PDB file of C-alpha atoms in Angstrom:
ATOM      1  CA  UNK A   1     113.156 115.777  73.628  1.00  0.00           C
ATOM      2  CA  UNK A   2     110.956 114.177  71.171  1.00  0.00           C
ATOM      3  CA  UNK A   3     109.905 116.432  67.984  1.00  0.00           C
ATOM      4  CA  UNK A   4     107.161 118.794  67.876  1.00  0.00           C
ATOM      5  CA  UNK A   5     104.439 118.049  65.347  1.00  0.00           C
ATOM      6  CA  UNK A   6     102.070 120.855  65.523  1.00  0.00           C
ATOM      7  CA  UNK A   7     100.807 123.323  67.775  1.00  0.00           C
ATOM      8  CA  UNK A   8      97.403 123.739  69.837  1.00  0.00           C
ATOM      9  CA  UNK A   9      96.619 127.302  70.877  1.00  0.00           C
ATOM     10  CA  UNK A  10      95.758 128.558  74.731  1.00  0.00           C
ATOM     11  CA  UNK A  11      91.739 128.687  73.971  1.00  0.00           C
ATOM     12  CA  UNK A  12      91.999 124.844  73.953  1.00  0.00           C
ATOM     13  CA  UNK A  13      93.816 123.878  76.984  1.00  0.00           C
ATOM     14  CA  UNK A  14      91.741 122.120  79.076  1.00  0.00           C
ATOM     15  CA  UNK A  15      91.644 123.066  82.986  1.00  0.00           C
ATOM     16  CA  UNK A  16      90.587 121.156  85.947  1.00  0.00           C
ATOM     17  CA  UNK A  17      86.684 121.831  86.012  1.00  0.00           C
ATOM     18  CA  UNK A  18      86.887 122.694  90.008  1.00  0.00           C
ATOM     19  CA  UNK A  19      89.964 124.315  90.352  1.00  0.00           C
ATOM     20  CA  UNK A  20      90.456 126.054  86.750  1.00  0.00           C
ATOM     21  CA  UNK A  21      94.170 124.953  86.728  1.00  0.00           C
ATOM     22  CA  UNK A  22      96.076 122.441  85.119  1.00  0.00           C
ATOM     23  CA  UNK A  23      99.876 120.920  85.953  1.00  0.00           C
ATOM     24  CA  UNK A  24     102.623 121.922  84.920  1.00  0.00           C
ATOM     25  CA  UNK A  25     105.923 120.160  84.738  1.00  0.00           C
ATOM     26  CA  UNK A  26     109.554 122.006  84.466  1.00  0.00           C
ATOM     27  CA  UNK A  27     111.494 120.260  82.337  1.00  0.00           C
ATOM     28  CA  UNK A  28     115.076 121.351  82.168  1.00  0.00           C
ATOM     29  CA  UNK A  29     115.827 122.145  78.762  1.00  0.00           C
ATOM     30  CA  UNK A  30     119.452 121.563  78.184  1.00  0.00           C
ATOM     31  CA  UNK A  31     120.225 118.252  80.985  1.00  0.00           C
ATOM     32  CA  UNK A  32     116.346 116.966  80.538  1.00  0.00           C
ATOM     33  CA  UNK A  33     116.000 116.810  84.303  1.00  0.00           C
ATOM     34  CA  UNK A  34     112.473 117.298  85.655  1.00  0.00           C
ATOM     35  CA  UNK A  35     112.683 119.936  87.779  1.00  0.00           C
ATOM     36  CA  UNK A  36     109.434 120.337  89.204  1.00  0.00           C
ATOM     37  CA  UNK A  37     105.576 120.541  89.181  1.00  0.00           C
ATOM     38  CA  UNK A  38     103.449 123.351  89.620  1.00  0.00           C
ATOM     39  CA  UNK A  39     100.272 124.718  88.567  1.00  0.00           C
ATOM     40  CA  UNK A  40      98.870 127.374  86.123  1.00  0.00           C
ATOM     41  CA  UNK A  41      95.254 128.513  84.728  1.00  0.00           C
ATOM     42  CA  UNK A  42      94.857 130.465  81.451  1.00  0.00           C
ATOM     43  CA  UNK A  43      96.343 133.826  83.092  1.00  0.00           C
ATOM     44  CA  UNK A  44      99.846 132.440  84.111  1.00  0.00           C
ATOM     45  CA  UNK A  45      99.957 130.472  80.945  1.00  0.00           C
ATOM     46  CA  UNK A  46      99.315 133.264  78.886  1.00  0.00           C
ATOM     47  CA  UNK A  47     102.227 135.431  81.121  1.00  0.00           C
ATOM     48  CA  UNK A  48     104.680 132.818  80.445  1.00  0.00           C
ATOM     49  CA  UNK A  49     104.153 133.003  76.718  1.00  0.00           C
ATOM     50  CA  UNK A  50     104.019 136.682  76.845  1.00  0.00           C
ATOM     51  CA  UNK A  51     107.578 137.014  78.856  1.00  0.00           C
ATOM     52  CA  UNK A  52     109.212 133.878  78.266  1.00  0.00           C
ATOM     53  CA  UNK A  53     109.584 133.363  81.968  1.00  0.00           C
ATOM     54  CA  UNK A  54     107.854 130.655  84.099  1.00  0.00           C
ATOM     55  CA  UNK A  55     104.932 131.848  85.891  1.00  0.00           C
ATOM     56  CA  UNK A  56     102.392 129.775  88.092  1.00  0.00           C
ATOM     57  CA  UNK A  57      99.370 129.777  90.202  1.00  0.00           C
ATOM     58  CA  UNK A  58     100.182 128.994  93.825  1.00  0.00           C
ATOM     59  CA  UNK A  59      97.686 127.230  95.261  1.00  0.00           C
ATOM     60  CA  UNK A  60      98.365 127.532  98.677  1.00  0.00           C
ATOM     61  CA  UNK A  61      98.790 131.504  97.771  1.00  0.00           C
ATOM     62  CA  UNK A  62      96.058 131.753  95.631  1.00  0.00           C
ATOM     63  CA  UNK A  63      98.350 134.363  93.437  1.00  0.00           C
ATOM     64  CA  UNK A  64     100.474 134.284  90.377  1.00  0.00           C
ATOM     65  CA  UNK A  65     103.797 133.553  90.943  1.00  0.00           C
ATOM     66  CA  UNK A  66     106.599 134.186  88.535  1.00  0.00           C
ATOM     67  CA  UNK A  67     109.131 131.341  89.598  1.00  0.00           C
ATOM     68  CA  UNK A  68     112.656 133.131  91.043  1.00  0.00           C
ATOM     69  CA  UNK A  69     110.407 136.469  91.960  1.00  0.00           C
ATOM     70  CA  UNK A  70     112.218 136.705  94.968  1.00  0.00           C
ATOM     71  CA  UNK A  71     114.638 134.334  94.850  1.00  0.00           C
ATOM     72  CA  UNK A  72     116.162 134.867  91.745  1.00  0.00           C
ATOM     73  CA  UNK A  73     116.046 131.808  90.449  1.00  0.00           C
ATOM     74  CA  UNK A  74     113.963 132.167  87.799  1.00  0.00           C
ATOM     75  CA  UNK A  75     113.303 129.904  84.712  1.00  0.00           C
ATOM     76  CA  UNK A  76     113.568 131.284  80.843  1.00  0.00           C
ATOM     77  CA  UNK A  77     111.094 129.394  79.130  1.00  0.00           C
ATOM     78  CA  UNK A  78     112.319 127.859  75.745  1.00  0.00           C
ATOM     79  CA  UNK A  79     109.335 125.990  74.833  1.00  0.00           C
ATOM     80  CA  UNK A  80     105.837 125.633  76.064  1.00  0.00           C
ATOM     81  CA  UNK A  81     104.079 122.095  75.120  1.00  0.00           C
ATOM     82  CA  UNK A  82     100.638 120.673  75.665  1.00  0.00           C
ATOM     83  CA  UNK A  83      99.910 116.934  76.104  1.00  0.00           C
ATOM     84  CA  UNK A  84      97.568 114.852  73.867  1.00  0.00           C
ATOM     85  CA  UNK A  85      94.076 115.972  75.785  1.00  0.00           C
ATOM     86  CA  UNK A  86      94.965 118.840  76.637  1.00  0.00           C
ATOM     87  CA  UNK A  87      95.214 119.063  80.344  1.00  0.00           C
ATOM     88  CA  UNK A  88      98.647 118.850  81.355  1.00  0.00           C
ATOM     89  CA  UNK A  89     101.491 121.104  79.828  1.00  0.00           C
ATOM     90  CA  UNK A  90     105.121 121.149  79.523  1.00  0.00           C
ATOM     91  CA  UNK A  91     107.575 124.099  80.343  1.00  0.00           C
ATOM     92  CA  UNK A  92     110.871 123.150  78.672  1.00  0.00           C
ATOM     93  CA  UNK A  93     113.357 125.690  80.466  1.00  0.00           C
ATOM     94  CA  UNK A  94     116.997 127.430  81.301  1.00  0.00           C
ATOM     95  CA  UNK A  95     116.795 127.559  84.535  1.00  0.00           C
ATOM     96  CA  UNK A  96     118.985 130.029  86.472  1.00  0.00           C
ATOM     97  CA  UNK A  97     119.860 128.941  89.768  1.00  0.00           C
ATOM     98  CA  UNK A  98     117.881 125.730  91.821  1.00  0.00           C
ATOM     99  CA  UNK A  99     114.012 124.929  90.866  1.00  0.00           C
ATOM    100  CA  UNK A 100     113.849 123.842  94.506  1.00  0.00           C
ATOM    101  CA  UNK A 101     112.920 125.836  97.562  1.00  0.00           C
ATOM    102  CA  UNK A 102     115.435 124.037  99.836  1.00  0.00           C
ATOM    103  CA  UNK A 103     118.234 124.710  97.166  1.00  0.00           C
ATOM    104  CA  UNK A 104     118.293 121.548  95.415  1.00  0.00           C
ATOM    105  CA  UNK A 105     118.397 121.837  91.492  1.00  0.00           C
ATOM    106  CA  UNK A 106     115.557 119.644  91.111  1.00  0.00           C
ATOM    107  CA  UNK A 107     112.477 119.202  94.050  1.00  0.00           C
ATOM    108  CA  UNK A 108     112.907 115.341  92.762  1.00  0.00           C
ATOM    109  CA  UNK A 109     115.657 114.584  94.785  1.00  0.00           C
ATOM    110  CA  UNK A 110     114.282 112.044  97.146  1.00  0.00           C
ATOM    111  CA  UNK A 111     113.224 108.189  96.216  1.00  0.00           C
ATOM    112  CA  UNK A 112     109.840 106.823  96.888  1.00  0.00           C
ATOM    113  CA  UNK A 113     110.095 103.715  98.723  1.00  0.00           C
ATOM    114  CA  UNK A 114     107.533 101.180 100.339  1.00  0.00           C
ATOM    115  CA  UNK A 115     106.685 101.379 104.409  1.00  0.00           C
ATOM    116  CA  UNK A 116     108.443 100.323 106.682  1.00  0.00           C
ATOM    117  CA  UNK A 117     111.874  99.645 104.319  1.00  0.00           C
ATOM    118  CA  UNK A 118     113.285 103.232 105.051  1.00  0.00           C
ATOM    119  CA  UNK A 119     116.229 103.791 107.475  1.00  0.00           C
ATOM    120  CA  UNK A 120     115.701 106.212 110.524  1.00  0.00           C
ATOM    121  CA  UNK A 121     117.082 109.037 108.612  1.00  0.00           C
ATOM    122  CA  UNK A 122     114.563 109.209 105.565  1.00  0.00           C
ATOM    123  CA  UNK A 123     111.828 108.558 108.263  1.00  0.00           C
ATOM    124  CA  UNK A 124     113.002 111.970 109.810  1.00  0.00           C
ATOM    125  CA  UNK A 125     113.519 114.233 106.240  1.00  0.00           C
ATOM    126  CA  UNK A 126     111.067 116.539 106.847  1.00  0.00           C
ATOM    127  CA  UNK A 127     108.860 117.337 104.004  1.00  0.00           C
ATOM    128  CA  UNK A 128     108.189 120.695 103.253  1.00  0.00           C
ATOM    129  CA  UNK A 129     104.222 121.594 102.276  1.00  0.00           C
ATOM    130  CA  UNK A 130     105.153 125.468 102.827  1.00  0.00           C
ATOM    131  CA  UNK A 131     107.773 126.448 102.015  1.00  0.00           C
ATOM    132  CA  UNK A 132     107.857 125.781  98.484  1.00  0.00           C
ATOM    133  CA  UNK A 133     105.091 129.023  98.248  1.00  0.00           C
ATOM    134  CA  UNK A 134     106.690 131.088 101.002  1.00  0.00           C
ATOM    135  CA  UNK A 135     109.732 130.961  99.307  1.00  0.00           C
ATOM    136  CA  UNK A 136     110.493 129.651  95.795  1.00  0.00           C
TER     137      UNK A 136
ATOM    138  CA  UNK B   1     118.908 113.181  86.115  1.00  0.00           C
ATOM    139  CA  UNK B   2     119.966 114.747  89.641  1.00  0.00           C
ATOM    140  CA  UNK B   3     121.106 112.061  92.292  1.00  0.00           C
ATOM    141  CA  UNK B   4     118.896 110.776  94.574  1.00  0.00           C
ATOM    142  CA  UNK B   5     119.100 112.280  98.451  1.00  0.00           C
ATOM    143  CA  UNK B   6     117.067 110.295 100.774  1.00  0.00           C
ATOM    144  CA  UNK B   7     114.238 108.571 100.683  1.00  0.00           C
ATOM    145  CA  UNK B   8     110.436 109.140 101.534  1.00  0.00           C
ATOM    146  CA  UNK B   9     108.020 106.222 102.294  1.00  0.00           C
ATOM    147  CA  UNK B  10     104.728 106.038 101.229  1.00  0.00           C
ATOM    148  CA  UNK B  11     103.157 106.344 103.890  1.00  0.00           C
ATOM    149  CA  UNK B  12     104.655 110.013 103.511  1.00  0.00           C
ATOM    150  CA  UNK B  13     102.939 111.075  99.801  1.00  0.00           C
ATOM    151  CA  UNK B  14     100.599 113.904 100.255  1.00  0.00           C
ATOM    152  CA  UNK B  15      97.459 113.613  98.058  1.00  0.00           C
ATOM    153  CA  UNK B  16      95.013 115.840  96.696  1.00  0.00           C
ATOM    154  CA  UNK B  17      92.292 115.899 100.101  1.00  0.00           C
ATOM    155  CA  UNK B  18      89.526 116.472  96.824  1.00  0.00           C
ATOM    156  CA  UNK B  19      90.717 113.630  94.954  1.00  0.00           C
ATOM    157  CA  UNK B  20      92.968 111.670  96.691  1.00  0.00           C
ATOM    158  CA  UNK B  21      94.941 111.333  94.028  1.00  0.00           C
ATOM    159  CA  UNK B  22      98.851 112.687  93.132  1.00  0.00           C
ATOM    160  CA  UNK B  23     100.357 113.992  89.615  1.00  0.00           C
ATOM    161  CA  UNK B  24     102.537 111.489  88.244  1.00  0.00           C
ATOM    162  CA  UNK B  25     105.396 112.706  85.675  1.00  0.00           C
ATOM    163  CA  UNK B  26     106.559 109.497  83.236  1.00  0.00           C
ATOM    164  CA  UNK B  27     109.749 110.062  82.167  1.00  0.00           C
ATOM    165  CA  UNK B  28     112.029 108.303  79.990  1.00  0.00           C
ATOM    166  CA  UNK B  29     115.079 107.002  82.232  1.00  0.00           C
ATOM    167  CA  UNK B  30     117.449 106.820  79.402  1.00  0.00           C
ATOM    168  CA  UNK B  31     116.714 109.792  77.151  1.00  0.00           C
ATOM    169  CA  UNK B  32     115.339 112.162  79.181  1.00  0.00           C
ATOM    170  CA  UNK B  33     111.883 112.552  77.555  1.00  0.00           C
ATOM    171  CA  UNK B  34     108.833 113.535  79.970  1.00  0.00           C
ATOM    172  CA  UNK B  35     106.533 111.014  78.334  1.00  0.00           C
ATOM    173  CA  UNK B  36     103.180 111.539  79.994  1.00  0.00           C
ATOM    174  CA  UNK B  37     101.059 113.267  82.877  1.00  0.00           C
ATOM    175  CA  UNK B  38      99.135 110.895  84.606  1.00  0.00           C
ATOM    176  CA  UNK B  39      97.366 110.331  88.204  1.00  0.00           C
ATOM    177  CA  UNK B  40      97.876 107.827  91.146  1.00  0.00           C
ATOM    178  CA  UNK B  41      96.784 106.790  94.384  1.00  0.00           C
ATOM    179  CA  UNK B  42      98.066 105.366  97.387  1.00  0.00           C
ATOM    180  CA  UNK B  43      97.324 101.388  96.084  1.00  0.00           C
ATOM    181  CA  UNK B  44      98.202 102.807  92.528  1.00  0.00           C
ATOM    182  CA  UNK B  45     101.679 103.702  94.028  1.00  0.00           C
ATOM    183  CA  UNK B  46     102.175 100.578  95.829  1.00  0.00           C
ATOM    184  CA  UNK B  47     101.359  98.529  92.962  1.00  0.00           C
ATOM    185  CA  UNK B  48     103.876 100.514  90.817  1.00  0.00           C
ATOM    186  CA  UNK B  49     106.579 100.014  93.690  1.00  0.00           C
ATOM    187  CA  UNK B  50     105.811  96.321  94.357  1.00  0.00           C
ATOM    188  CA  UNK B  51     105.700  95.214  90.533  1.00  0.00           C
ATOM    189  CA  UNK B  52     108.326  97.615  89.015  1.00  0.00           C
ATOM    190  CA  UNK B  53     105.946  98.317  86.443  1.00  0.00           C
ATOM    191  CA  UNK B  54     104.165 101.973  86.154  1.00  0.00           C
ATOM    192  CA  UNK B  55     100.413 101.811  87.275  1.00  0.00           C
ATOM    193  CA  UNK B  56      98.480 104.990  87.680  1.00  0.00           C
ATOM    194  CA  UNK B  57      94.481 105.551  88.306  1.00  0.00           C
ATOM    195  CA  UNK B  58      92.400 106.730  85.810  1.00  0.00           C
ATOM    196  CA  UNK B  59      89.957 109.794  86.750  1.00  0.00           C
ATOM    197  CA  UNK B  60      87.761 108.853  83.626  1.00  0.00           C
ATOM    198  CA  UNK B  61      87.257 105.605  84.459  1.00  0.00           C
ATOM    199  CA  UNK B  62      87.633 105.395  87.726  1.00  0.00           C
ATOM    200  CA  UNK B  63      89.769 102.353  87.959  1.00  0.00           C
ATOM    201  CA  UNK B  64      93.004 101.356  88.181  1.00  0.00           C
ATOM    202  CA  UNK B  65      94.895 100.779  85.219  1.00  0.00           C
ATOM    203  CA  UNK B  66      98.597  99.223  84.318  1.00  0.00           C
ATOM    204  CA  UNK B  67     100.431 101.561  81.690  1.00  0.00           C
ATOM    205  CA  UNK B  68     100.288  99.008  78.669  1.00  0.00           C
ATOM    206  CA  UNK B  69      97.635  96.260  79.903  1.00  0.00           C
ATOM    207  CA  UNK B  70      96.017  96.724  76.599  1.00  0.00           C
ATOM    208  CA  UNK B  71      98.311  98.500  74.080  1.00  0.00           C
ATOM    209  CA  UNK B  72     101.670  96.139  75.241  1.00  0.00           C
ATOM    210  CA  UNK B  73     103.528  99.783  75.570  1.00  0.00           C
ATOM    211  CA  UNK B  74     103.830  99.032  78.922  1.00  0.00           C
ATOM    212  CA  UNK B  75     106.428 101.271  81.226  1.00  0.00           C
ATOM    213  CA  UNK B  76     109.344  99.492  83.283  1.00  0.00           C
ATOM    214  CA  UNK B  77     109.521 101.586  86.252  1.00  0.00           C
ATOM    215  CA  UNK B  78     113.884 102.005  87.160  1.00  0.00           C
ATOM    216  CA  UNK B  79     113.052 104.330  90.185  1.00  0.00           C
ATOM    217  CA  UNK B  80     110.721 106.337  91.843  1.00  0.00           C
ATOM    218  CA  UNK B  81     110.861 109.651  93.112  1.00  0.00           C
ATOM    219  CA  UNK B  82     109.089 112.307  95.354  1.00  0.00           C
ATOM    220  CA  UNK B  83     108.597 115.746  95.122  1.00  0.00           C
ATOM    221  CA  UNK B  84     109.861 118.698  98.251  1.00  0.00           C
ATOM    222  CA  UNK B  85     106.122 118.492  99.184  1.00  0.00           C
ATOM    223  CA  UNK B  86     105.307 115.158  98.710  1.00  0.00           C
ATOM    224  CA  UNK B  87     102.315 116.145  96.245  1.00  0.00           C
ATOM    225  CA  UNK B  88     103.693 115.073  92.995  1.00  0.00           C
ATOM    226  CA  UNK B  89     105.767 111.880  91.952  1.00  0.00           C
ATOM    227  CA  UNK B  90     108.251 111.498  89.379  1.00  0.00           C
ATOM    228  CA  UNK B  91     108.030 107.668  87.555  1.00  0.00           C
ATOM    229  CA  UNK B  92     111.581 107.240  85.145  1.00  0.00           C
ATOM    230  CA  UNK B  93     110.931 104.212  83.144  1.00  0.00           C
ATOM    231  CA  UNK B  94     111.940 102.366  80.209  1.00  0.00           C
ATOM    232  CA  UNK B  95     109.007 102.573  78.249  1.00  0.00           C
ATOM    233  CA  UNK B  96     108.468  99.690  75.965  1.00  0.00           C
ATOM    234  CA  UNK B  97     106.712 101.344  72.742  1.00  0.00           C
ATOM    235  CA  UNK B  98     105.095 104.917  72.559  1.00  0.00           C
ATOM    236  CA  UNK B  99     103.996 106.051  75.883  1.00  0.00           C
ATOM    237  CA  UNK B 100     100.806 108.192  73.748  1.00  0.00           C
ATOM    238  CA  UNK B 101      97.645 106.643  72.886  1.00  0.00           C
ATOM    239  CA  UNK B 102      97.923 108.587  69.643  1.00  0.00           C
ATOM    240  CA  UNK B 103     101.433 106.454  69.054  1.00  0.00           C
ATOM    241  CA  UNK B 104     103.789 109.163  69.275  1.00  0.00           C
ATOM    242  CA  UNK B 105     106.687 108.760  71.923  1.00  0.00           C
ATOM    243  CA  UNK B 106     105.685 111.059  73.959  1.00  0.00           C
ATOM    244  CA  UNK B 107     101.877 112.518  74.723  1.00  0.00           C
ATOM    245  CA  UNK B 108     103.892 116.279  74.873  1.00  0.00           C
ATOM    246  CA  UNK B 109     104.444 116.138  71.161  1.00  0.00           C
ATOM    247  CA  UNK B 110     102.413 119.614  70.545  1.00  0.00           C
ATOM    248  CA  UNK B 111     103.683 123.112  70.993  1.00  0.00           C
ATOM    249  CA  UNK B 112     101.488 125.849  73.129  1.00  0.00           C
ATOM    250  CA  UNK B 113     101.163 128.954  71.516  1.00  0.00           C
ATOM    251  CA  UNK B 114      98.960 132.184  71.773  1.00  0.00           C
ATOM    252  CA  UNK B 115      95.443 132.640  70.820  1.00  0.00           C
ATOM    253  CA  UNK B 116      95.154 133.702  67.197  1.00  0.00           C
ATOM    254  CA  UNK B 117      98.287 133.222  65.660  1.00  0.00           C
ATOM    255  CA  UNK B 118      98.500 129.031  65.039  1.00  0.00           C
ATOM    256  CA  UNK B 119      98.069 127.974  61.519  1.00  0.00           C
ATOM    257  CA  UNK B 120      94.593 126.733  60.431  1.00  0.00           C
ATOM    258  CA  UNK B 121      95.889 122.969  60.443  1.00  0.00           C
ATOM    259  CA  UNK B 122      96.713 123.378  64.062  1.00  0.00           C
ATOM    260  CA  UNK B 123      93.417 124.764  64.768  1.00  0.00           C
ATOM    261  CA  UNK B 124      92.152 121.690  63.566  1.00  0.00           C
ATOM    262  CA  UNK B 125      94.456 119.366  65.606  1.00  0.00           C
ATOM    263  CA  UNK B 126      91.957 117.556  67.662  1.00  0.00           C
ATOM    264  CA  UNK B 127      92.381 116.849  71.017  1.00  0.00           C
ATOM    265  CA  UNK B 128      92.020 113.754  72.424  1.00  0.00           C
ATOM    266  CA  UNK B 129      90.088 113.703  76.301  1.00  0.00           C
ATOM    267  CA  UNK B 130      89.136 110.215  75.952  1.00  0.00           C
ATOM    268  CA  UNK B 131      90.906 107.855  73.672  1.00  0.00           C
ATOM    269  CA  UNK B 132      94.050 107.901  76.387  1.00  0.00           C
ATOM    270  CA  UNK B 133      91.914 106.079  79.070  1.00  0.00           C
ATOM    271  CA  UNK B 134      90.061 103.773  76.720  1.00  0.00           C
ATOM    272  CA  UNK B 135      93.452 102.814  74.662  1.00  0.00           C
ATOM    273  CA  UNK B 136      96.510 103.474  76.271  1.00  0.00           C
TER     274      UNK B 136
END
């Protein structure tokens, strides 16, 4: 991962005016793979800095969420890192176990393609709006 | 990265029912970086797959704007892929200059910390909420 050059402190971060969160993206720290994206507001951001474990806001939920909770598959947080205007931020992480609810290691595991190109099979891989917040 | 499993089509993305927008993670395809946190739509997404080059929407502008139009740092786009939920997208590109406004590499080049304990320099690290839509 690039260099760090400088630091910006939580006061500054700059939440989503109707929701008070902002995204967050998992980056694993040692492969670089993007795990996944979540959201956080000033409390979960200031748990993960405080523990050094990946906490969230679940939106679906509406509670804090440390990632693995119950799973166990929780993420040590090397690195926190906020982008140029301050609304989107960066958890650099070990994680232990899958990020993904459906035991993936990543929740990117599936390719975006146009209509209508797919085969029958990707038509029927079911997405999963739940399950990620019943579960992860 | 993690090898692709499946596919999704469009048609499939989930987006924000507010905003009607989705997340969209840069990344660099051949190092690893996360580059940048921007926003799409459905057309933005279909532009992005149809050209091979990244396009995302612009909440400040309103508009729809092609990663480089202006600056020439424009983002090759080597594959596309979906999140478990279908509410966040995952762009790895080769990025052809600095994917930051700013010009640095990466728009994730600061480091999060607590209130109270930065240094007085990064206190003073300004933020940018505009210049990335007008410039980049």
């Amino acid at each position: 991962m690039a260099a760090v050059k400088g630091e910006v402190e939580l006061a500054r971060v700059r939440y989503d005016a109707a929701t008070g969160l902002v995204p967050v993206v998992a980056q694993d720290a040692e492969t670089g793979d993007v795990l996944m994206l979540a959201y956080a507001d000033r409390e979960a951001l200031k748990r993960t800095l405080a523990t050094g474990y990946a906490w969230y806001y679940s939106r679906s939920r509406r509670a804090y969420w440390r990632k693995g909770a119950t799973s166990g598959n929780v993420q040590r947080v090397v690195e926190v890192r906020v982008d140029c205007d301050g609304d989107a931020v960066l958890y650099r992480v070990v994680p232990e176990g899958p990020a993904c609810h459906t035991g993936e290691q990543v929740c990117f595991y599936r390719r975006l393609v146009p209509d209508g190109v797919s085969s029958e099979a990707s038509k029927e891989g079911g997405l999963n709006p739940e399950g990620a917040a019943v579960r992860a």
